[in-house]
Short mmCIF file of C-alpha atoms and ligand atoms in Angstrom, two decimals:
data_model
loop_
_atom_site.label_atom_id
_atom_site.label_comp_id
_atom_site.label_asym_id
_atom_site.label_seq_id
_atom_site.Cartn_x
_atom_site.Cartn_y
_atom_site.Cartn_z
CA MET A 1 -0.77 -0.43 -0.19
CA ASN A 2 1.02 3.44 -0.68
CA THR A 3 0.83 5.35 2.98
CA VAL A 4 4.06 7.31 2.37
CA GLU A 5 3.25 10.93 2.05
CA ALA A 6 4.40 13.48 -0.80
CA PRO A 7 6.25 16.26 1.74
CA PRO A 8 4.20 19.20 2.54
CA ALA A 9 3.10 21.51 0.58
CA PRO A 10 0.58 24.52 2.65
CA LEU A 11 -0.17 27.39 1.42
CA ALA A 12 1.99 30.07 1.99
CA GLN A 13 -0.88 33.46 4.13
CA SER A 14 -4.50 31.70 3.97
CA PRO A 15 -6.10 32.82 6.14
CA LEU A 16 -8.27 29.60 6.35
CA THR A 17 -4.92 27.91 7.43
CA ASP A 18 -6.52 28.62 11.13
CA GLN A 19 -9.22 27.81 10.80
CA LEU A 20 -9.25 24.34 9.93
CA LYS A 21 -7.84 21.04 12.25
CA ASP A 22 -6.16 19.73 9.43
CA PRO A 23 -4.15 22.56 7.70
CA GLU A 24 -2.80 20.00 5.94
CA LEU A 25 -6.01 19.61 3.06
CA LEU A 26 -4.81 22.81 1.62
CA ARG A 27 -1.73 22.30 -1.55
CA ALA A 28 -0.70 25.06 -3.44
CA GLY A 29 -0.62 22.97 -6.61
CA GLY A 30 -2.33 20.34 -8.66
CA PHE A 31 -1.60 17.06 -8.37
CA ILE A 32 0.55 14.42 -10.38
CA ASP A 33 1.84 10.93 -10.26
CA GLY A 34 1.88 11.91 -6.32
CA GLN A 35 3.37 14.25 -6.26
CA TRP A 36 1.96 17.66 -5.35
CA GLU A 37 3.16 21.03 -7.70
CA CYS A 38 4.45 24.58 -6.07
CA PRO A 39 3.54 27.68 -7.27
CA ASP A 40 6.85 28.39 -9.55
CA ALA A 41 6.92 31.06 -12.58
CA GLY A 42 3.42 29.72 -13.87
CA PRO A 43 0.23 31.76 -13.65
CA LEU A 44 -1.59 31.08 -10.56
CA LEU A 45 -5.01 29.87 -9.96
CA HIS A 46 -6.75 32.75 -8.10
CA VAL A 47 -9.93 31.61 -5.34
CA ALA A 48 -11.89 34.00 -3.74
CA ASP A 49 -14.56 33.64 -0.79
CA PRO A 50 -17.93 34.30 -2.68
CA ALA A 51 -19.87 35.82 0.32
CA THR A 52 -16.43 38.31 1.18
CA GLY A 53 -14.79 38.55 -1.79
CA GLU A 54 -12.62 38.07 0.52
CA ARG A 55 -8.80 36.71 -1.27
CA LEU A 56 -8.43 32.02 0.69
CA THR A 57 -5.06 31.98 -1.57
CA SER A 58 -3.62 31.74 -5.18
CA LEU A 59 -2.59 27.96 -6.23
CA ALA A 60 0.06 27.08 -9.49
CA ALA A 61 -2.10 26.25 -12.17
CA THR A 62 -0.73 23.47 -14.10
CA SER A 63 1.02 23.87 -17.73
CA GLY A 64 1.45 22.11 -20.64
CA PRO A 65 3.41 20.16 -19.34
CA GLY A 66 3.35 19.20 -16.17
CA VAL A 67 -1.29 18.38 -17.78
CA ARG A 68 0.90 15.86 -20.91
CA LYS A 69 2.87 14.15 -17.16
CA ALA A 70 -0.63 13.52 -16.09
CA VAL A 71 -1.94 11.76 -18.69
CA GLN A 72 1.31 10.27 -18.88
CA ALA A 73 0.67 9.02 -14.61
CA ALA A 74 -2.53 7.73 -14.97
CA SER A 75 -1.25 5.65 -18.32
CA ARG A 76 0.96 4.08 -16.23
CA ALA A 77 -0.19 3.39 -13.17
CA GLN A 78 -3.50 1.97 -14.39
CA PRO A 79 -2.64 -1.49 -15.45
CA ALA A 80 -1.59 -2.24 -12.22
CA TRP A 81 -4.75 -0.75 -10.39
CA ALA A 82 -6.41 -2.74 -12.16
CA ALA A 83 -4.91 -5.53 -12.01
CA LEU A 84 -6.16 -5.76 -8.15
CA PRO A 85 -8.29 -8.03 -7.34
CA ALA A 86 -12.03 -5.86 -6.74
CA LYS A 87 -11.42 -6.50 -2.94
CA GLU A 88 -8.83 -4.35 -2.77
CA ARG A 89 -9.84 -1.73 -4.78
CA ALA A 90 -12.16 -1.38 -2.50
CA THR A 91 -10.73 -1.62 0.13
CA ARG A 92 -8.92 1.51 -0.57
CA LEU A 93 -12.26 2.86 -1.46
CA MET A 94 -13.44 2.34 1.59
CA ALA A 95 -10.09 3.74 3.46
CA TRP A 96 -11.53 6.93 1.23
CA HIS A 97 -14.27 6.91 2.48
CA ALA A 98 -13.29 6.76 5.64
CA GLN A 99 -11.21 9.38 5.85
CA ILE A 100 -13.29 11.92 4.17
CA LEU A 101 -15.96 11.41 7.18
CA ALA A 102 -13.11 11.52 9.17
CA HIS A 103 -12.03 14.71 8.00
CA VAL A 104 -16.04 16.58 7.33
CA ASP A 105 -15.54 19.55 8.88
CA ASP A 106 -12.69 21.00 7.53
CA LEU A 107 -14.62 19.51 4.14
CA ALA A 108 -16.99 21.73 4.86
CA LEU A 109 -15.79 24.71 5.24
CA LEU A 110 -13.35 24.59 2.94
CA MET A 111 -16.64 23.59 0.63
CA THR A 112 -18.33 27.52 1.98
CA ARG A 113 -15.58 29.58 1.98
CA GLU A 114 -14.71 28.76 -2.22
CA GLN A 115 -18.76 27.56 -3.52
CA GLY A 116 -21.08 30.19 -0.80
CA LYS A 117 -22.63 27.57 0.55
CA PRO A 118 -24.58 27.51 3.96
CA LEU A 119 -22.49 25.37 6.84
CA ALA A 120 -24.76 23.51 6.85
CA GLU A 121 -25.75 22.26 3.19
CA ALA A 122 -22.02 22.05 2.21
CA ARG A 123 -21.57 19.18 5.57
CA GLY A 124 -24.70 17.49 3.01
CA GLU A 125 -23.37 17.73 0.34
CA VAL A 126 -19.50 16.51 1.65
CA LEU A 127 -21.71 13.08 3.27
CA PHE A 128 -23.86 12.70 -0.14
CA GLY A 129 -20.40 12.65 -1.87
CA ALA A 130 -19.04 9.96 0.93
CA SER A 131 -21.68 7.65 0.08
CA PHE A 132 -20.62 7.42 -3.71
CA VAL A 133 -17.38 6.41 -2.29
CA ALA A 134 -19.20 3.66 -0.20
CA TRP A 135 -21.27 2.57 -3.23
CA TYR A 136 -18.94 2.44 -5.84
CA ALA A 137 -16.60 0.11 -3.37
CA GLU A 138 -18.95 -2.53 -2.58
CA GLU A 139 -19.75 -2.34 -6.62
CA ALA A 140 -15.84 -2.29 -7.28
CA LYS A 141 -16.75 -6.06 -6.77
CA ARG A 142 -19.83 -7.24 -8.21
CA ILE A 143 -18.54 -6.49 -11.34
CA HIS A 144 -18.79 -8.98 -13.17
CA GLY A 145 -18.66 -11.56 -16.85
CA GLU A 146 -21.67 -14.19 -18.14
CA VAL A 147 -21.34 -17.06 -19.66
CA LEU A 148 -23.68 -16.82 -22.38
CA GLN A 149 -25.64 -20.08 -24.25
CA THR A 150 -23.51 -21.18 -27.21
CA TYR A 151 -24.11 -20.69 -30.35
CA SER A 152 -22.36 -23.59 -32.18
CA ALA A 153 -21.85 -26.00 -29.99
CA ASP A 154 -18.15 -27.24 -30.90
CA ARG A 155 -17.58 -23.49 -29.37
CA ARG A 156 -18.63 -21.30 -26.35
CA VAL A 157 -18.80 -17.66 -25.75
CA LEU A 158 -17.78 -15.58 -22.31
CA THR A 159 -17.42 -11.86 -21.42
CA LEU A 160 -15.62 -9.71 -19.55
CA ARG A 161 -16.61 -6.42 -18.75
CA GLN A 162 -13.10 -4.18 -17.90
CA PRO A 163 -12.42 -0.56 -16.78
CA VAL A 164 -11.98 1.63 -19.99
CA GLY A 165 -8.83 3.27 -19.52
CA VAL A 166 -7.38 6.75 -18.75
CA VAL A 167 -10.71 9.08 -17.53
CA VAL A 168 -10.54 12.79 -18.00
CA ALA A 169 -13.68 14.18 -15.22
CA ILE A 170 -14.19 17.17 -15.40
CA THR A 171 -16.67 18.61 -12.81
CA PRO A 172 -18.67 22.00 -12.20
CA TRP A 173 -18.42 24.69 -9.26
CA ASN A 174 -21.87 23.72 -8.16
CA PHE A 175 -22.04 20.68 -5.74
CA PRO A 176 -17.50 20.50 -6.16
CA SER A 177 -17.15 17.44 -4.21
CA ALA A 178 -20.41 15.33 -5.37
CA MET A 179 -19.64 15.95 -8.20
CA ILE A 180 -15.98 14.92 -8.39
CA THR A 181 -16.94 11.49 -6.22
CA ARG A 182 -19.37 10.50 -8.90
CA LYS A 183 -17.68 10.05 -11.23
CA CYS A 184 -13.98 9.14 -9.29
CA ALA A 185 -15.66 5.78 -7.36
CA PRO A 186 -17.43 4.43 -10.18
CA ALA A 187 -13.65 4.86 -12.35
CA LEU A 188 -11.59 3.65 -9.66
CA ALA A 189 -13.97 1.15 -8.38
CA ALA A 190 -14.33 0.02 -11.78
CA GLY A 191 -10.14 -0.39 -12.39
CA CYS A 192 -9.33 3.01 -14.02
CA SER A 193 -7.06 6.32 -13.42
CA ILE A 194 -8.62 9.53 -13.54
CA VAL A 195 -7.54 12.38 -14.57
CA LEU A 196 -9.29 15.15 -12.38
CA LYS A 197 -10.00 18.87 -13.50
CA PRO A 198 -11.98 20.92 -11.30
CA SER A 199 -13.83 23.51 -11.85
CA GLU A 200 -11.69 27.45 -11.76
CA GLU A 201 -14.17 27.95 -8.97
CA THR A 202 -14.30 25.88 -6.07
CA PRO A 203 -10.65 23.77 -6.79
CA LEU A 204 -9.51 23.80 -2.21
CA SER A 205 -12.24 20.92 -2.09
CA ALA A 206 -11.13 18.79 -4.95
CA ILE A 207 -7.27 19.20 -3.63
CA ALA A 208 -8.35 18.19 -0.11
CA LEU A 209 -10.46 15.36 -1.85
CA CYS A 210 -7.90 14.08 -3.36
CA VAL A 211 -5.04 14.64 0.37
CA LEU A 212 -7.41 12.44 1.62
CA ALA A 213 -7.46 9.20 -1.23
CA GLN A 214 -3.12 9.07 -0.84
CA ARG A 215 -4.14 9.25 2.55
CA ALA A 216 -5.90 6.44 1.75
CA GLY A 217 -3.85 4.32 0.21
CA ILE A 218 -4.91 4.77 -3.67
CA PRO A 219 -1.37 4.49 -6.05
CA ASP A 220 0.70 7.05 -6.92
CA GLY A 221 -0.35 8.42 -10.47
CA VAL A 222 -4.57 6.97 -9.99
CA ILE A 223 -6.03 9.59 -9.10
CA ASN A 224 -4.47 12.54 -10.71
CA LEU A 225 -5.38 16.63 -10.14
CA VAL A 226 -4.90 18.96 -12.92
CA LEU A 227 -5.53 23.15 -11.99
CA CYS A 228 -6.78 25.94 -14.64
CA THR A 229 -7.65 29.08 -14.69
CA ARG A 230 -10.00 30.60 -16.57
CA ASP A 231 -8.17 31.82 -19.09
CA ASN A 232 -5.43 28.09 -19.91
CA VAL A 233 -8.90 25.73 -19.01
CA ALA A 234 -9.63 25.69 -23.49
CA ASP A 235 -6.41 24.66 -24.52
CA THR A 236 -6.62 22.69 -20.92
CA GLY A 237 -8.90 20.10 -22.47
CA ARG A 238 -7.55 19.87 -25.88
CA ALA A 239 -4.70 18.85 -24.22
CA LEU A 240 -6.06 16.17 -22.48
CA LEU A 241 -8.78 15.05 -24.66
CA ALA A 242 -6.22 15.64 -27.61
CA ASP A 243 -3.91 12.93 -25.84
CA SER A 244 -4.52 9.67 -28.15
CA ARG A 245 -3.98 7.73 -24.00
CA VAL A 246 -7.65 8.86 -23.04
CA ARG A 247 -9.96 6.76 -22.70
CA LYS A 248 -13.54 8.20 -21.53
CA LEU A 249 -14.30 11.97 -21.34
CA SER A 250 -17.29 12.37 -18.03
CA PHE A 251 -17.96 16.00 -17.72
CA THR A 252 -20.79 17.43 -15.83
CA GLY A 253 -21.35 21.56 -17.14
CA SER A 254 -23.03 23.19 -19.13
CA THR A 255 -24.36 21.79 -21.75
CA SER A 256 -22.65 24.45 -24.74
CA THR A 257 -19.03 23.67 -23.14
CA GLY A 258 -20.56 20.26 -22.92
CA LYS A 259 -21.22 19.98 -26.83
CA GLN A 260 -17.89 21.53 -27.43
CA LEU A 261 -16.17 18.32 -25.53
CA MET A 262 -18.22 15.61 -27.06
CA ARG A 263 -16.32 17.44 -30.33
CA LEU A 264 -12.81 17.20 -28.61
CA ALA A 265 -13.55 13.60 -27.41
CA ALA A 266 -14.49 12.71 -31.54
CA ASP A 267 -11.49 12.77 -32.94
CA ASN A 268 -9.91 10.26 -30.45
CA VAL A 269 -13.87 8.09 -30.32
CA LEU A 270 -13.92 8.31 -26.96
CA LYS A 271 -16.26 7.14 -24.41
CA VAL A 272 -17.75 9.91 -23.16
CA SER A 273 -20.73 10.79 -20.25
CA LEU A 274 -22.31 14.06 -20.73
CA GLU A 275 -24.57 15.26 -17.12
CA LEU A 276 -25.39 18.72 -19.11
CA GLY A 277 -28.12 21.58 -18.16
CA GLY A 278 -31.63 20.77 -17.33
CA ASN A 279 -34.52 23.36 -17.07
CA ALA A 280 -37.01 20.84 -14.50
CA PRO A 281 -40.64 21.46 -13.78
CA LEU A 282 -42.94 21.06 -11.04
CA ILE A 283 -46.57 20.83 -12.28
CA VAL A 284 -48.68 21.07 -8.99
CA PHE A 285 -52.00 19.42 -10.44
CA GLU A 286 -55.13 21.08 -8.66
CA ASP A 287 -55.86 17.38 -5.85
CA ALA A 288 -52.12 17.91 -4.94
CA ASP A 289 -51.18 18.58 -1.52
CA LEU A 290 -50.31 22.05 -2.29
CA ASP A 291 -48.15 22.14 1.58
CA ARG A 292 -46.39 19.34 0.58
CA ALA A 293 -46.18 20.42 -3.13
CA ALA A 294 -44.91 24.27 -1.89
CA ASP A 295 -42.23 22.45 0.84
CA GLY A 296 -41.43 20.62 -2.28
CA ALA A 297 -40.43 23.30 -4.23
CA LEU A 298 -38.37 25.45 -2.09
CA ALA A 299 -36.50 22.53 -1.86
CA SER A 300 -35.64 22.02 -5.62
CA LYS A 301 -35.89 25.61 -6.15
CA PHE A 302 -33.56 26.93 -3.38
CA ARG A 303 -31.05 24.56 -2.53
CA ASN A 304 -27.57 25.84 -3.10
CA MET A 305 -29.14 29.78 -4.24
CA GLY A 306 -30.91 27.37 -7.41
CA GLN A 307 -27.59 26.70 -8.91
CA THR A 308 -28.02 22.88 -8.60
CA CYS A 309 -29.11 21.84 -12.61
CA THR A 310 -31.95 19.51 -11.75
CA CYS A 311 -33.89 22.53 -9.95
CA ALA A 312 -36.96 23.47 -10.59
CA ASN A 313 -37.09 26.14 -13.31
CA ARG A 314 -40.88 26.15 -14.48
CA ILE A 315 -43.34 25.93 -11.42
CA LEU A 316 -47.14 24.68 -13.12
CA VAL A 317 -49.81 26.15 -11.48
CA GLN A 318 -53.30 24.50 -12.49
CA ARG A 319 -55.19 27.96 -11.97
CA THR A 320 -57.61 26.71 -9.77
CA VAL A 321 -55.30 26.57 -7.14
CA TYR A 322 -52.59 28.65 -8.48
CA ASP A 323 -53.56 31.59 -5.70
CA ALA A 324 -54.11 29.06 -3.17
CA PHE A 325 -50.14 27.39 -4.40
CA ALA A 326 -48.02 30.46 -5.02
CA ALA A 327 -49.78 31.62 -0.87
CA LYS A 328 -47.48 28.54 0.56
CA LEU A 329 -44.88 29.19 -1.58
CA ILE A 330 -44.23 32.90 -0.79
CA GLU A 331 -45.00 32.61 3.12
CA ARG A 332 -42.29 30.02 2.62
CA VAL A 333 -39.49 31.87 1.01
CA ARG A 334 -40.08 34.58 2.52
CA SER A 335 -39.11 32.60 5.93
CA LEU A 336 -35.52 31.64 3.91
CA GLN A 337 -32.09 34.17 5.60
CA VAL A 338 -29.55 35.44 2.97
CA GLY A 339 -26.22 36.07 4.17
CA PRO A 340 -22.41 34.50 4.45
CA GLY A 341 -22.35 30.55 4.46
CA LEU A 342 -20.64 30.42 7.79
CA GLN A 343 -23.10 32.53 9.28
CA PRO A 344 -25.91 30.66 11.78
CA ASP A 345 -29.22 30.46 10.01
CA VAL A 346 -28.51 30.99 6.95
CA THR A 347 -30.07 29.13 4.49
CA GLN A 348 -29.22 31.24 0.92
CA GLY A 349 -25.80 32.69 0.41
CA PRO A 350 -24.85 34.45 -2.45
CA LEU A 351 -24.32 33.28 -6.55
CA ILE A 352 -20.75 32.00 -7.09
CA ASN A 353 -19.58 35.25 -9.37
CA SER A 354 -21.11 38.33 -10.92
CA LYS A 355 -21.63 36.79 -14.41
CA ALA A 356 -24.30 34.08 -11.79
CA VAL A 357 -25.75 37.50 -10.89
CA ASP A 358 -26.16 39.24 -14.25
CA LYS A 359 -28.03 36.62 -15.81
CA VAL A 360 -30.85 36.07 -12.43
CA SER A 361 -31.13 39.94 -12.82
CA GLU A 362 -31.20 39.04 -16.56
CA HIS A 363 -33.95 36.56 -16.51
CA VAL A 364 -36.02 38.47 -13.77
CA ALA A 365 -36.15 42.09 -15.94
CA ASP A 366 -37.54 40.52 -19.05
CA ALA A 367 -39.94 38.77 -16.51
CA LEU A 368 -40.60 41.87 -15.44
CA ALA A 369 -40.76 43.22 -18.81
CA LYS A 370 -42.83 40.66 -19.59
CA GLY A 371 -46.19 41.41 -17.43
CA ALA A 372 -44.80 39.01 -14.71
CA ARG A 373 -44.49 39.90 -11.33
CA ALA A 374 -41.73 39.92 -8.29
CA VAL A 375 -44.12 39.62 -5.06
CA VAL A 376 -40.69 38.56 -2.91
CA GLY A 377 -37.41 39.74 -3.95
CA GLY A 378 -36.62 40.66 -7.31
CA ALA A 379 -33.41 42.42 -7.06
CA PRO A 380 -29.79 41.83 -6.25
CA ASP A 381 -29.73 41.47 -2.18
CA GLU A 382 -29.46 45.02 -0.27
CA ARG A 383 -26.75 43.67 1.06
CA GLY A 384 -24.45 43.89 -2.80
CA GLY A 385 -21.95 41.10 -3.16
CA LEU A 386 -22.96 38.39 -4.77
CA PHE A 387 -25.49 38.21 -2.84
CA PHE A 388 -29.25 37.93 -4.77
CA GLN A 389 -32.61 37.88 -3.30
CA PRO A 390 -34.61 34.93 -3.19
CA THR A 391 -37.45 35.60 -5.81
CA VAL A 392 -41.48 34.74 -6.35
CA LEU A 393 -42.12 35.27 -10.26
CA LEU A 394 -46.43 35.64 -10.63
CA ASP A 395 -47.71 35.44 -14.69
CA VAL A 396 -44.99 34.08 -15.79
CA LYS A 397 -45.94 32.90 -19.95
CA PRO A 398 -43.67 30.33 -21.90
CA HIS A 399 -42.64 33.08 -23.79
CA MET A 400 -39.99 34.69 -21.57
CA ARG A 401 -36.59 33.83 -21.17
CA ILE A 402 -36.53 31.88 -18.33
CA CYS A 403 -38.79 29.23 -19.37
CA HIS A 404 -35.98 28.40 -22.16
CA GLU A 405 -32.89 28.92 -20.09
CA GLU A 406 -31.39 27.54 -16.73
CA THR A 407 -31.42 30.28 -14.72
CA PHE A 408 -28.91 29.16 -11.90
CA GLY A 409 -30.72 31.60 -9.32
CA PRO A 410 -32.59 31.35 -6.97
CA VAL A 411 -35.02 32.66 -8.35
CA ALA A 412 -39.24 30.01 -8.63
CA PRO A 413 -41.09 31.83 -12.01
CA LEU A 414 -44.99 30.87 -11.26
CA LEU A 415 -47.08 29.69 -14.57
CA ALA A 416 -50.19 28.36 -15.04
CA PHE A 417 -51.85 25.63 -16.61
CA ASP A 418 -55.50 24.92 -17.32
CA THR A 419 -55.89 20.75 -18.46
CA GLU A 420 -52.71 17.42 -18.19
CA GLU A 421 -52.52 18.48 -21.81
CA GLU A 422 -51.26 21.63 -21.37
CA ALA A 423 -49.16 20.95 -17.90
CA LEU A 424 -47.20 18.32 -20.90
CA ALA A 425 -46.94 20.48 -23.81
CA LEU A 426 -45.85 23.16 -21.71
CA ALA A 427 -43.13 20.13 -19.48
CA ASN A 428 -41.55 18.92 -22.63
CA ASP A 429 -41.14 21.92 -24.76
CA SER A 430 -37.45 22.15 -23.45
CA SER A 431 -34.04 21.34 -25.66
CA TYR A 432 -33.18 20.10 -21.91
CA GLY A 433 -34.81 17.32 -20.10
CA LEU A 434 -32.80 16.17 -16.67
CA ALA A 435 -34.75 15.90 -13.98
CA GLY A 436 -39.01 17.44 -13.23
CA TYR A 437 -42.16 17.07 -10.81
CA PHE A 438 -45.00 16.12 -10.16
CA TYR A 439 -47.21 16.75 -7.42
CA THR A 440 -50.94 14.26 -7.43
CA ARG A 441 -52.51 11.93 -6.22
CA ASP A 442 -54.84 10.28 -8.39
CA LEU A 443 -52.41 7.22 -9.86
CA ALA A 444 -53.60 6.90 -13.31
CA ARG A 445 -52.69 10.95 -13.33
CA ALA A 446 -49.30 10.18 -12.11
CA LEU A 447 -48.88 6.86 -14.60
CA ARG A 448 -48.79 8.82 -17.42
CA MET A 449 -47.28 11.73 -16.94
CA ALA A 450 -44.42 9.73 -15.61
CA GLU A 451 -44.18 7.95 -18.92
CA ARG A 452 -44.46 10.81 -21.25
CA LEU A 453 -42.46 13.31 -19.51
CA GLU A 454 -39.37 13.36 -22.30
CA LEU A 455 -36.55 13.76 -18.66
CA GLY A 456 -33.78 11.24 -17.00
CA ALA A 457 -35.78 11.70 -13.65
CA VAL A 458 -38.96 12.31 -11.90
CA GLY A 459 -40.28 12.87 -8.70
CA ILE A 460 -44.22 11.96 -8.21
CA ASN A 461 -44.72 13.52 -4.86
CA GLU A 462 -41.03 14.84 -3.71
CA ALA A 463 -38.69 16.95 -5.31
CA VAL A 464 -35.69 15.66 -3.72
CA ILE A 465 -34.67 13.11 -5.54
CA SER A 466 -30.91 12.63 -4.96
CA SER A 467 -28.93 9.49 -4.01
CA GLU A 468 -25.94 6.92 -4.97
CA ALA A 469 -29.24 4.55 -5.54
CA VAL A 470 -30.64 6.29 -8.31
CA PRO A 471 -29.10 6.64 -12.07
CA ILE A 472 -29.19 10.46 -12.97
CA GLY A 473 -28.54 11.49 -16.34
CA GLY A 474 -30.58 13.59 -19.28
CA VAL A 475 -32.16 12.70 -22.22
CA LYS A 476 -31.89 15.43 -25.35
CA GLN A 477 -30.06 18.40 -25.01
CA SER A 478 -29.74 17.23 -20.82
CA GLY A 479 -26.53 14.40 -22.24
CA ILE A 480 -25.65 10.97 -21.96
CA GLY A 481 -24.71 8.88 -20.00
CA ARG A 482 -26.14 8.15 -15.40
CA GLU A 483 -24.32 8.81 -12.29
CA GLY A 484 -24.89 6.62 -9.37
CA ALA A 485 -27.47 3.02 -8.43
CA HIS A 486 -25.16 0.56 -10.67
CA HIS A 487 -25.94 2.09 -13.59
CA GLY A 488 -22.53 4.02 -12.85
CA ILE A 489 -19.80 2.29 -13.59
CA ASP A 490 -20.70 0.63 -16.46
CA GLU A 491 -20.05 3.95 -17.97
CA PHE A 492 -16.01 3.10 -16.72
CA LEU A 493 -16.34 -1.32 -18.74
CA GLU A 494 -16.73 -2.20 -21.48
CA THR A 495 -18.33 -5.75 -22.38
CA LYS A 496 -15.55 -7.26 -23.82
CA GLN A 497 -16.93 -11.17 -26.12
CA ILE A 498 -14.62 -13.72 -25.94
CA THR A 499 -14.89 -17.34 -28.07
CA ILE A 500 -13.35 -20.90 -27.72
CA GLY A 501 -13.70 -22.69 -30.39
CA ALA A 502 -12.71 -25.93 -31.71
CA LEU A 503 -14.22 -27.45 -28.89
P1 LIG B 601 -20.41 26.75 -15.85
O1 LIG B 601 -20.18 28.41 -16.78
O2 LIG B 601 -21.30 26.55 -14.39
O3 LIG B 601 -19.02 27.55 -15.32
P2 LIG B 601 -19.79 25.55 -17.72
O4 LIG B 601 -19.48 24.40 -17.80
O5 LIG B 601 -18.54 26.36 -18.51
O6 LIG B 601 -20.21 25.44 -16.82
O7 LIG B 601 -17.99 25.13 -16.48
C1 LIG B 601 -17.76 22.99 -15.38
C2 LIG B 601 -16.55 22.47 -16.04
O8 LIG B 601 -16.26 22.92 -17.55
C3 LIG B 601 -15.65 23.24 -14.95
O9 LIG B 601 -14.55 22.49 -14.70
C4 LIG B 601 -14.95 23.93 -16.23
O10 LIG B 601 -13.51 24.31 -15.39
C5 LIG B 601 -15.48 23.06 -17.85
N1 LIG B 601 -14.22 23.87 -19.31
C6 LIG B 601 -15.08 24.57 -18.88
N2 LIG B 601 -14.29 25.04 -20.65
C7 LIG B 601 -13.93 24.05 -20.62
C8 LIG B 601 -13.27 24.23 -22.28
N3 LIG B 601 -13.77 23.71 -23.02
N4 LIG B 601 -12.89 23.79 -22.15
C9 LIG B 601 -12.09 21.84 -20.56
N5 LIG B 601 -13.46 22.30 -19.66
C10 LIG B 601 -14.19 23.59 -19.36
#
């Protein structure tokens, strides 16, 4: 087991050093072939707290040669990792899981400081992220081939399930921990090695997870971490996907970036998994439990300040219960507390950056200009900075931008509909197809709707549907492939047929 740590390279002058129980979770750069990079003459990646604007640290961005070295290391380390008995890979994944649980307070603090979400939510995400590691440690032991019925008396046919090889994992900032473990745990369980490129907004969670993976005995080169500035992300993406040693791209992020990466991945015919944008409908029928629906809408829409690809982006309410439902939702939204995520009782932190605030502001302005009414919020918060008021918009119509583009912010737009057919047509009128939710007590309607919604995931009387135990992924322009459950590991495996003749 590789239990010897690389010499520590703690960050200089980070205000976080004094706040962490284990300051060694902070490193100054990427992680390549078991070595931590340090800043040199190259470009720096500055990390700031979105709640205060305070600079948290400056990290070494990985150079072009560093990126190639990371792929080289992953390529060299992968066969030996794959050759370990699955039980041994599982043991190391469980050790990683234990390390994550032992450092949950520090991991949550790092996440809140770099991403903004309230501390309790950050803690919840770390545990959610850890659940993928435990789940795929178990799945590692259940990768089975088959003996097929033969088609000829003198032949036998077997199948093997083998790791695809070197994986490039590109992850977003909205779930800085769970989107990493949701990819890395099944990849490692399958016997793949990884080059991880986290979002430039949230590299600290990624660094800490790699420190803990190293401590858990994941061998050198099996997980590598490359860091980018906003300026060199496109070059890094191109370099990673142009390297013929890479066999798989697993990406979570925007649809536009996903399309670009898919084009690049085509050159080497990579296996791809893409979890892209969404524009989730949440439909409230007149026979719904309106309190439950309002609770669900609140949880789905305002978790992570609405910066979630599965969050309700369009709330469709049957006209006969529109006012009653709106009143219940408004009451709940008024109880939300905006502020820095470290402050107790805060439920709504800042948005990730000024681009995000601009987009949310534009969506609200567009809706108001076209006849919607903001009955709660509707503007950046008086605190200034990156805070936006939790907002409820009434009288929203399908031609408004908010109904077609992902808002990624704390804005709940309510549209009215009259019939089930109309609700279904409105819900499916989207180029996205990730998740959606509806509330009804009518069993026949529930089945009709679940079957006809063009989505990868449907919640019936339930708006929080994330778990390591369920497959998540999109249809239409929301993506390709599934993460979670036993489906998630298939994305990192190939099926090989073996025919034995002359029997
Ligand atoms: P967002 O705009 O919300 O940050 P993105 O899809 O741009 O969403 O980002 C998701 C991830 O994709 C991040 O890790 C980001 O750095 C990365 N990314 C963005 N553009 C590229 C690119 N051209 N090549 C490789 N990775 C990219």
